[in-house]
Amino acid sequence: MKCHKMITIMQKYFIILLGCILMQSCIKKEDVVPPAPDRSRSLAVTIQNNYTFSMFAAALQRTGYDKLIAGDSLYTLLVPNDAAFAIAGVTPDSLQHMDISLLRKIVSYHIFRGIVKSSDIPQTIDYPLKSLSGQDVFFSVPIPGPYQNQYPDEKHPYLHINGSTVIRPDIVASNGMIQSIDRLLEYPAANIKEYLETHSQYSLYTQGLRQFGLLDRLAQPGPFVVIAPTNDAFLMHGYDSVAIAAMDTSHYKKSAFGGEILRIGIFFHTDMNDGPMAPPYNQSNNPPVYVAQDFLVILNYGSFGLSVFDFLHVINTYEPPYWNNPYQYGDQVSLDYPDHLTLNGVVHGTTGLMAIPDSLIIK
Amino acid sequence: MKKSLLYMLIIVLAGCKKYEEAPLIDNPAYLRVFNDLSTSVDVLHNGQSAPFLTFIMDPQMDKDGVVNTGAIVGDYLGTRQLFSLSYPINEANSSIGTGQGNFLYPINYEYPGNAHVLTAPAINGFDLSAWAQVPSGKHRVMFINRPQSNVPFKDLSALIRSNVLLDTVVNFDKGEVYTLEVVSRDLDRGVFGLYMRREAFIHQSFEENKIYAGFVNLSGVTPVTLKYKFFDGFSDKVGIYYTYNIYDDINSSPQGNAYYNPLPGYNKTYYTTLKTKMDTVVPYLQLPLLPVDYFFRQDSLRTYADSRDVALLNGSKYGSLPHVRFDMVDADNVGPSLSLTCAFDPVAYNTWDVNNSSIKMLAPNLNLIIATGNKYKIYGTLNIMELVYDRVYVMQIQRGFNEMP
């Protein structure tokens, strides 16, 4: 009897244990429901209510685009904050007195039809999307790779637009999306020739291009990248307009004024980090050199320089004056006034002179 | 007692789930896909996305007409590793969470790779489990640029999914083995293409005691930077010479220099000149499989090239195992050669960063050494060397073993 009772107790314990084991495999977790985004505010209301967007709100109001974005159609806006307007030299007063057609072009250049999320952009540099104005705006996303030093995450910006940086991505509204940027995008000029002629700080460079017969080419379809030296760069090396006018073009190599013109796709200064390159001395099949018929440009961590074709020999030869410095024709320059987009290319201004004309005299 | 057994059985069966087997394919062909693109996008080469692709066979479109899935989807297809075998070399590795910094994303170095698909059987004595079974006949094949992220292809935006790199139709014959590779046809202009090779080694006969090496030049148009020698790469016509090096025990020392004596008759011997690119017929060079004594030094197995020597770019030390060195010269011009010294350990080879080390000039030893307990056996291998601009992709075809090693 006692034995039978023991067995029954054992069985009970066994069943309880079995039940515990079987239930171990079941854990019911509550689903975590993410908070629904507040989609009740339209783009117009979102911008009006954000004090850092006050300048852009005033621009929308003046051009009448605030009514466009208050409706039901979906739009994406690239909204420069007030600091961006200040950097561009636009004050509330000058905004009210700006030419209305120019302001309409600038504002419509910041508006896109449809929703463009930051994760929708392909992982490349300078991906074009057409804005409401009809012109392309270029989006760049950092590309992971062996030389990539930017490690973006959700808190840090990782979208670059025409050289500006998105500081607050993906602000959701009921009828669209806002990407907040740190620069006011320039409406692209008609061509590089027109840009250089209308900006007086490049007058000496423009004079030299005209004299060497290279200026008209910059009105043709490109794309070109021009690293244009400012007047200060020329004056620092002793060239003023009289000295340039006195140059006999037949005695100079073409790269005296053409060395700053690169016939490659456009790029902005942020693309140098988004799509980084191997260093020049690293033997990989993507060396950062631009080879034209008459000259060679080396890209070195964001600086540009004109060099001889066997520059690897030069930098590895331990003899003055060129040891480790292959830039025999001028300075190594950086992009000091970058990202001036035109319809046939981009102009980057620099305070250095990549090609000092007297070093390019044909001997 | 019987009830206890019943309860035990319930516990045991609770852990069993019956998985459905994949349906067999009628008249299959066998497919392997590589991404050979070795350069990324930068300011001098923009307009094309980074070489991270999705491979889709027989695509299906979404309601907007953009491809979002297909009969076969080989997602996260990164640039191939320098060394691959005829069975998936990364089978035991997880493909989740590779990358660097905050960029953690899956990478598959080939299709099928780790994918759970039906694979090719052993054919002609070769283990071909890196080739997937696919239905024979005509198929539409697409390669789409995708971002290096952990978002599956079908969840990417339509804008990204419409970034098609290649879109073509291929025809697979029943029972044949095909290797598809995405190649760059012109680095300067951003032109890309698909190279398809029907493998002939399943129809050829090979001797057990030989090593075979076949070469094919899959470089595109010579880029301007290579024309002016800004990097070391393969020219349009590549002359190939080979040397079989034997370690000089007497004159070498582990702390000092290493010296090698070539095997008689195998000292910078001319093999062939590759005059054309993208050949689909690969002839093989035969090299001897040396007697076992060459691989041992007083009963200890000799060594592969030391990792430290690769890191220090120490060009003279390649370990003490017999190894083959291939010198590839520009057949049209006198100049230095690119060499490929096949002296490295195949186990560690792919862990080296091709961009930041001299691993490009090395390859795994062509003698396959299999260890079981204390016994080693040496086997010959069949190797296909694909020359792409400045590096050699080695595919080693593993023989099945007739006897236990």
Tab-separated table of C-alpha atoms in Angstrom, chain A residues 1-12:
chain	number	residue	atom	x	y	z
A	1	MET	CA	0.000	0.000	0.000
A	2	LYS	CA	2.797	2.303	0.971
A	3	CYS	CA	4.595	1.340	-2.217
A	4	HIS	CA	1.527	2.148	-4.313
A	5	LYS	CA	1.134	5.491	-2.554
A	6	MET	CA	4.790	6.319	-3.257
A	7	ILE	CA	4.325	5.537	-6.899
A	8	THR	CA	1.263	7.759	-7.103
A	9	ILE	CA	3.156	10.643	-5.476
A	10	MET	CA	6.038	10.027	-7.891
A	11	GLN	CA	3.650	10.102	-10.811
A	12	LYS	CA	2.178	13.379	-9.632
